Short mmCIF file of C-alpha atoms and ligand atoms in Angstrom, two decimals:
data_model
loop_
_atom_site.label_atom_id
_atom_site.label_comp_id
_atom_site.label_asym_id
_atom_site.label_seq_id
_atom_site.Cartn_x
_atom_site.Cartn_y
_atom_site.Cartn_z
CA MET A 4 2.07 139.94 -20.52
CA VAL A 5 4.83 139.01 -18.04
CA LEU A 6 5.51 135.84 -20.01
CA LYS A 7 5.87 137.86 -23.24
CA ILE A 8 8.39 140.21 -21.62
CA LEU A 9 10.27 137.27 -20.16
CA LEU A 10 10.44 135.52 -23.55
CA LEU A 11 11.62 138.72 -25.28
CA LEU A 12 14.26 139.21 -22.59
CA SER A 13 15.48 135.63 -22.93
CA ILE A 14 15.71 136.02 -26.74
CA ILE A 15 17.81 139.20 -26.36
CA LEU A 16 20.06 137.61 -23.71
CA GLN A 17 20.52 134.49 -25.80
CA LEU A 18 21.53 136.57 -28.83
CA ILE A 19 24.11 138.40 -26.67
CA ALA A 20 25.35 134.99 -25.47
CA VAL A 21 25.64 133.89 -29.14
CA LEU A 22 27.79 136.95 -29.93
CA THR A 23 29.98 136.26 -26.87
CA ALA A 24 30.39 132.60 -27.90
CA ILE A 25 31.41 133.71 -31.43
CA LYS A 26 34.00 136.07 -29.92
CA LEU A 27 35.32 133.27 -27.66
CA THR A 28 35.51 130.97 -30.71
CA LYS A 29 37.97 133.43 -32.27
CA ILE A 30 39.90 134.01 -29.01
CA THR A 31 40.32 130.28 -28.36
CA LYS A 32 41.58 129.81 -31.94
CA PHE A 33 38.36 128.18 -33.18
CA ASN A 34 38.07 125.71 -30.37
CA PHE A 35 35.29 123.25 -31.25
CA SER A 36 33.45 123.70 -27.93
CA TRP A 37 32.63 127.37 -28.55
CA MET A 38 31.38 126.59 -32.07
CA LEU A 39 29.03 123.97 -30.58
CA PHE A 40 27.92 126.40 -27.84
CA THR A 41 27.22 129.01 -30.54
CA ILE A 42 25.01 126.53 -32.43
CA ALA A 43 23.25 125.42 -29.21
CA LEU A 44 22.59 129.00 -28.09
CA THR A 45 21.35 129.98 -31.58
CA SER A 46 18.92 127.08 -31.70
CA MET A 47 17.72 127.95 -28.18
CA ALA A 48 17.11 131.52 -29.39
CA PHE A 49 15.12 130.10 -32.34
CA MET A 50 13.04 128.01 -29.93
CA ARG A 51 12.26 131.07 -27.81
CA CYS A 52 11.36 133.02 -31.02
CA GLY A 53 8.95 130.22 -32.04
CA GLU A 54 7.35 130.26 -28.59
CA TYR A 55 7.06 134.06 -28.74
CA LEU A 56 5.44 133.97 -32.17
CA GLN A 57 2.94 131.41 -30.93
CA LEU A 58 2.12 133.63 -27.96
CA VAL A 59 1.65 136.89 -29.84
CA GLY A 60 0.33 135.54 -33.19
CA ASP A 61 -2.94 134.01 -34.23
CA LYS A 62 -4.20 131.67 -31.49
CA ASN A 63 -4.88 129.01 -34.13
CA MET A 64 -1.35 129.27 -35.56
CA LYS A 65 0.65 126.19 -34.53
CA LEU A 66 4.31 125.67 -35.28
CA PRO A 67 5.14 122.08 -36.23
CA THR A 68 6.17 119.95 -33.21
CA ASP A 69 9.11 118.74 -35.33
CA PHE A 70 10.51 122.31 -35.23
CA PHE A 71 10.88 122.21 -31.43
CA VAL A 72 12.05 118.59 -31.32
CA TRP A 73 14.84 119.24 -33.84
CA LEU A 74 16.01 122.43 -32.13
CA GLY A 75 15.78 120.82 -28.68
CA ALA A 76 17.80 117.79 -29.76
CA THR A 77 20.42 119.97 -31.51
CA THR A 78 20.79 122.11 -28.36
CA SER A 79 21.27 119.07 -26.11
CA VAL A 80 23.78 117.38 -28.40
CA CYS A 81 25.81 120.58 -28.95
CA PHE A 82 25.96 121.39 -25.22
CA ALA A 83 26.86 117.84 -24.22
CA VAL A 84 29.64 117.45 -26.83
CA GLY A 85 30.82 121.07 -26.24
CA VAL A 86 31.48 120.37 -22.56
CA PHE A 87 33.95 117.60 -23.50
CA PHE A 88 35.86 120.00 -25.73
CA VAL A 89 35.98 122.69 -23.00
CA LYS A 90 38.23 120.28 -21.10
CA LYS A 91 40.79 120.72 -23.88
CA ILE A 92 40.84 124.48 -23.26
CA PHE A 93 41.65 123.94 -19.57
CA ASN A 94 44.39 121.47 -20.50
CA ASN A 95 45.86 124.08 -22.84
CA ILE A 96 45.69 126.73 -20.08
CA THR A 97 47.56 124.39 -17.69
CA ILE A 98 50.20 123.66 -20.34
CA SER A 99 50.68 127.35 -21.19
CA ASN A 100 50.95 128.27 -17.47
CA HIS A 101 53.62 125.59 -17.09
CA ILE A 102 55.53 126.89 -20.13
CA LYS A 103 55.27 130.47 -18.77
CA ALA A 104 56.67 129.41 -15.37
CA GLN A 105 59.51 127.49 -17.07
CA THR A 106 60.35 130.48 -19.29
CA GLU A 107 60.37 132.84 -16.28
CA LYS A 108 62.75 130.48 -14.45
CA ARG A 109 65.01 130.26 -17.50
CA ILE A 110 65.12 134.07 -17.84
CA LEU A 111 65.90 134.44 -14.13
CA SER A 112 68.60 131.82 -14.36
CA ALA A 113 70.12 133.58 -17.40
CA ILE A 114 70.10 136.93 -15.55
CA LEU A 115 71.78 135.39 -12.50
CA SER A 116 74.44 133.61 -14.50
CA THR A 117 75.18 136.73 -16.61
CA GLU A 118 75.51 138.73 -13.40
CA GLU A 119 77.91 136.16 -11.95
CA LYS A 120 79.95 136.03 -15.18
CA GLU A 121 80.28 139.84 -15.17
CA ARG A 122 81.32 139.83 -11.51
CA TRP A 123 83.90 137.14 -12.25
CA ARG A 124 85.25 139.06 -15.28
CA PHE A 125 85.48 142.30 -13.31
CA SER A 126 87.12 140.55 -10.36
CA LYS A 127 89.70 138.88 -12.65
CA GLU A 128 90.39 142.19 -14.36
CA LEU A 129 91.08 143.83 -10.98
CA HIS A 130 93.08 140.93 -9.63
CA ASP A 131 95.19 140.22 -12.73
CA GLY A 132 95.32 143.75 -14.17
CA LEU A 133 95.53 146.30 -11.40
CA GLY A 134 96.98 143.88 -8.80
CA PRO A 135 100.38 143.29 -10.53
CA LEU A 136 100.73 147.01 -11.31
CA LEU A 137 100.34 147.91 -7.65
CA SER A 138 102.70 145.09 -6.61
CA SER A 139 105.45 146.22 -9.01
CA THR A 140 105.07 149.82 -7.78
CA LYS A 141 105.52 148.50 -4.26
CA MET A 142 108.66 146.59 -5.32
CA SER A 143 110.17 149.71 -6.91
CA LEU A 144 109.46 151.76 -3.81
CA THR A 145 110.97 149.09 -1.57
CA ALA A 146 114.10 149.14 -3.79
CA LEU A 147 114.25 152.93 -3.47
CA LYS A 148 114.18 152.57 0.31
CA LYS A 149 117.49 150.67 0.22
CA ASP A 150 119.26 153.89 -0.87
CA GLU A 151 120.39 156.47 1.63
CA LEU A 152 117.46 158.88 1.84
CA SER A 153 116.98 162.03 3.80
CA GLN A 154 114.60 161.73 6.74
CA TYR A 155 111.99 163.74 4.81
CA ASN A 156 112.16 161.52 1.69
CA ASN A 157 112.22 158.38 3.80
CA ASP A 158 108.98 159.44 5.50
CA ILE A 159 107.36 160.06 2.12
CA VAL A 160 108.43 156.63 0.83
CA ASN A 161 107.21 154.93 4.02
CA ASN A 162 103.90 156.71 3.81
CA THR A 163 103.48 155.80 0.13
CA LEU A 164 104.31 152.17 0.92
CA TYR A 165 101.69 152.12 3.66
CA VAL A 166 99.03 153.56 1.32
CA LEU A 167 100.03 151.09 -1.40
CA GLU A 168 99.71 148.12 0.96
CA GLU A 169 96.25 149.35 1.97
CA ALA A 170 95.32 149.67 -1.73
CA ILE A 171 96.54 146.12 -2.46
CA ARG A 172 94.62 144.73 0.52
CA SER A 173 91.43 146.53 -0.38
CA LEU A 174 91.77 145.51 -4.04
CA ARG A 175 92.06 141.87 -2.93
CA GLU A 176 88.97 142.31 -0.76
CA VAL A 177 86.89 143.93 -3.52
CA SER A 178 87.98 141.31 -6.03
CA ASN A 179 87.16 138.55 -3.55
CA ASN A 180 83.73 140.00 -2.76
CA LEU A 181 82.94 140.23 -6.45
CA SER A 182 83.83 136.62 -7.07
CA PRO A 183 85.20 134.62 -4.15
CA HIS A 184 88.32 132.76 -5.23
CA THR A 185 87.94 130.27 -2.37
CA LEU A 186 84.57 129.27 -3.77
CA THR A 187 86.01 128.65 -7.22
CA ASP A 188 89.07 126.86 -5.85
CA PHE A 189 87.82 124.98 -2.79
CA GLY A 190 84.02 124.86 -2.91
CA LEU A 191 81.03 125.86 -0.85
CA ALA A 192 81.99 124.73 2.66
CA ARG A 193 85.42 126.37 2.67
CA ALA A 194 84.12 129.60 1.09
CA THR A 195 81.32 129.76 3.67
CA GLN A 196 83.79 129.26 6.53
CA ASN A 197 86.00 132.01 5.06
CA PHE A 198 83.06 134.38 4.79
CA ILE A 199 82.06 133.64 8.40
CA ASN A 200 85.62 134.31 9.62
CA ARG A 201 85.77 137.60 7.76
CA SER A 202 82.32 138.82 8.84
CA THR A 203 82.61 137.98 12.52
CA LYS A 204 86.14 139.39 12.94
CA GLY A 205 86.00 141.72 15.94
CA SER A 206 82.32 141.05 16.64
CA ASP A 207 80.69 139.34 19.65
CA ILE A 208 78.32 137.34 17.50
CA GLU A 209 79.06 133.64 17.36
CA ILE A 210 78.27 131.65 14.22
CA LYS A 211 78.13 127.87 14.74
CA PHE A 212 78.74 126.36 11.34
CA SER A 213 78.47 122.63 10.76
CA THR A 214 78.67 120.72 7.51
CA ASN A 215 79.22 117.25 6.17
CA LEU A 216 80.69 118.63 2.94
CA LYS A 217 84.31 117.73 2.47
CA LYS A 218 85.69 117.85 -1.01
CA GLU A 219 82.36 117.56 -2.80
CA ARG A 220 82.00 120.02 -5.64
CA PHE A 221 78.77 121.04 -7.33
CA ASP A 222 78.05 122.87 -10.53
CA THR A 223 79.38 126.46 -10.37
CA GLU A 224 75.87 127.89 -10.70
CA VAL A 225 74.62 125.84 -7.72
CA GLU A 226 77.65 126.76 -5.59
CA VAL A 227 77.55 130.46 -6.43
CA ILE A 228 73.80 130.76 -5.80
CA LEU A 229 73.94 128.93 -2.45
CA TYR A 230 77.00 130.95 -1.40
CA ARG A 231 75.25 134.24 -2.21
CA VAL A 232 72.15 133.09 -0.29
CA ILE A 233 74.20 132.12 2.78
CA CYS A 234 76.06 135.49 2.64
CA GLU A 235 72.76 137.40 2.46
CA LEU A 236 71.33 135.47 5.43
CA ILE A 237 74.44 136.15 7.53
CA ASN A 238 74.61 139.82 6.45
CA ASN A 239 70.94 140.27 7.36
CA SER A 240 71.46 138.79 10.82
CA LEU A 241 74.55 140.96 11.43
CA LYS A 242 72.86 144.08 10.08
CA HIS A 243 69.28 143.84 11.34
CA ALA A 244 68.80 141.09 13.93
CA GLN A 245 70.79 142.32 16.98
CA CYS A 246 71.38 138.64 17.71
CA SER A 247 74.11 136.93 19.70
CA ASN A 248 74.02 133.44 18.16
CA ILE A 249 73.71 132.16 14.64
CA THR A 250 73.54 128.49 13.66
CA LEU A 251 74.22 127.40 10.12
CA LYS A 252 73.99 123.79 8.98
CA LEU A 253 74.99 122.82 5.47
CA PHE A 254 74.38 119.17 4.63
CA TYR A 255 74.43 117.04 1.55
CA GLU A 256 72.66 113.71 1.39
CA ASN A 257 71.10 111.63 -1.40
CA SER A 258 71.68 114.38 -3.97
CA ILE A 259 69.88 116.96 -1.81
CA ILE A 260 71.62 119.97 -0.31
CA PHE A 261 70.05 121.18 2.97
CA ILE A 262 70.69 124.57 4.50
CA ASN A 263 69.31 125.23 7.98
CA TYR A 264 69.89 128.75 9.23
CA LYS A 265 68.82 130.25 12.53
CA ASP A 266 69.45 133.46 14.46
CA ASP A 267 68.22 134.43 17.94
CA GLY A 268 67.64 138.08 17.08
CA LYS A 269 64.65 140.38 17.15
CA GLY A 270 62.84 138.67 14.27
CA PHE A 271 60.51 140.25 11.73
CA ASN A 272 57.33 139.67 9.80
CA PRO A 273 58.45 138.07 6.49
CA GLN A 274 55.29 139.16 4.62
CA ALA A 275 55.66 142.77 5.71
CA VAL A 276 59.31 143.17 4.64
CA MET A 277 59.23 141.51 1.21
CA ASP A 278 59.19 144.91 -0.51
CA VAL A 279 61.65 146.61 1.88
CA GLY A 280 64.87 145.39 0.24
CA MET A 281 65.99 143.05 -2.51
CA GLY A 282 67.80 140.57 -0.22
CA LEU A 283 64.98 138.29 0.88
CA SER A 284 63.20 138.30 -2.48
CA ASN A 285 66.53 137.57 -4.19
CA ILE A 286 66.98 134.56 -1.88
CA ASN A 287 63.58 133.24 -2.97
CA SER A 288 64.17 133.81 -6.66
CA ARG A 289 67.71 132.40 -6.57
CA ILE A 290 66.53 129.20 -4.85
CA SER A 291 63.58 128.84 -7.17
CA SER A 292 65.93 129.16 -10.16
CA LEU A 293 67.55 125.96 -8.81
CA LYS A 294 64.08 124.39 -8.51
CA GLY A 295 64.63 124.29 -4.75
CA GLN A 296 62.43 125.08 -1.76
CA CYS A 297 62.96 127.97 0.60
CA GLU A 298 61.02 128.66 3.77
CA ILE A 299 61.67 131.77 5.84
CA VAL A 300 60.04 131.64 9.27
CA SER A 301 60.19 134.60 11.62
CA SER A 302 58.07 136.75 13.89
CA PRO A 303 58.90 139.73 16.11
CA ASP A 304 60.97 138.73 19.20
CA ASN A 305 61.38 135.14 17.99
CA GLY A 306 64.48 135.27 15.81
CA MET A 307 64.41 133.81 12.34
CA TYR A 308 64.67 130.38 10.83
CA THR A 309 65.30 129.39 7.24
CA ASN A 310 65.08 125.98 5.71
CA ILE A 311 66.39 125.52 2.19
CA THR A 312 66.49 122.32 0.17
CA VAL A 313 67.89 121.94 -3.32
CA ASP A 314 67.68 118.65 -5.13
CA ILE A 315 70.65 118.86 -7.46
CA SER A 316 69.39 115.95 -9.56
CA ASN A 317 66.59 118.40 -10.58
CA ASN A 318 69.19 120.69 -12.11
CA GLU A 319 70.64 120.16 -15.54
CA ARG A 320 74.14 120.06 -14.09
CA GLY A 321 74.44 119.03 -10.46
CA LYS A 322 77.35 117.43 -8.69
CA ILE A 323 80.63 117.34 -10.54
N1 LIG B 420 67.64 138.09 10.32
C1 LIG B 420 66.85 139.17 10.40
N2 LIG B 420 66.47 139.67 11.62
C2 LIG B 420 65.68 140.76 11.72
N3 LIG B 420 65.17 141.43 10.65
C3 LIG B 420 65.52 140.99 9.43
C4 LIG B 420 66.36 139.86 9.23
N4 LIG B 420 66.48 139.63 7.90
C5 LIG B 420 65.77 140.60 7.30
N5 LIG B 420 65.18 141.42 8.20
C6 LIG B 420 64.28 142.53 7.92
O1 LIG B 420 63.82 142.40 6.59
C7 LIG B 420 64.12 143.55 5.83
C8 LIG B 420 64.40 143.18 4.40
O2 LIG B 420 65.62 142.45 4.29
P1 LIG B 420 66.34 142.40 2.88
O3 LIG B 420 65.31 141.99 1.86
O4 LIG B 420 67.55 141.53 3.01
O5 LIG B 420 66.73 143.89 2.58
P2 LIG B 420 67.90 144.80 3.24
O6 LIG B 420 68.84 143.87 3.96
O7 LIG B 420 68.53 145.45 2.06
O8 LIG B 420 67.19 145.76 4.16
C9 LIG B 420 65.27 144.20 6.55
O9 LIG B 420 65.30 145.59 6.32
C10 LIG B 420 64.97 143.87 8.00
O10 LIG B 420 64.04 144.79 8.55
MG1 LIG B 421 69.65 142.15 3.18
#
């Protein structure tokens, strides 16, 4: 009795497995392995049916031995050959995962470069459009000052000149933040030094910056991304770390750019803060768009340490 139930159960399960294999045949675009598995599972179900019929039917009824031998052999051959074809499915999965990762990187890279182009366009518009207008207004006002003016009018002109100078200075700053002219004109090392000078003005924090970069220039995309990453690291230390010392090393050797960054601040748990802001995750995605490596090491009370390497020979355009 138990054997009968077991045989019935195995027939039902095998038929379900046959249906699943047929479905997988369609999903895997008629991969040969699933067709072979379907045949093997069907012939196994037939074998179980034969055994069941023998068990419940006339005791003298005997199914031909050939029936079982043929089905058994078909099952073995189909399973054995099917396994070889399954390998092809895994190869295809690996290839499609690789293509997906490449596409994601390309999309990210396109987003970053569009963002940079927009920043550059906006910065140029401010610098070349609004800048000269403000400067010529200042010139006219300065000319007006040469005339004999009443004390009251003179005060108004002086005040307007002061406000205009502030506006020109802040326009230059905004335009420079949007797209640093030093980076475009003089490269990564000089732009980094400029940024350090501007950010530590009037602060007690000391940034020790060392580099072996002289006049080397890299592709604009590489320079802009690394500059933005360095700025974010420095801004984070100034904003969150309560540190007193920052060390930044920027080195270039054998077509690899190394950035070592360290602060002696209060540290943080990198896993716990990944969703807090966009800064750290942007660093990771920017570096990965250059096919580089980025490691952020930190723990509470132990400061933070970042090691970044970018092999520019991995990038379509590297050193120029
Ligand atoms: N150098 C650092 N020292 C201490 N904490 C930091 C440092 N850098 C980042 N953090 C922590 O990680 C969080 C996330 O940083 P980030 O992604 O740059 O976002 P945001 O700067 O906008 O807060 C910060 O809010 C801060 O708590
Ligand atoms: Mg930040």
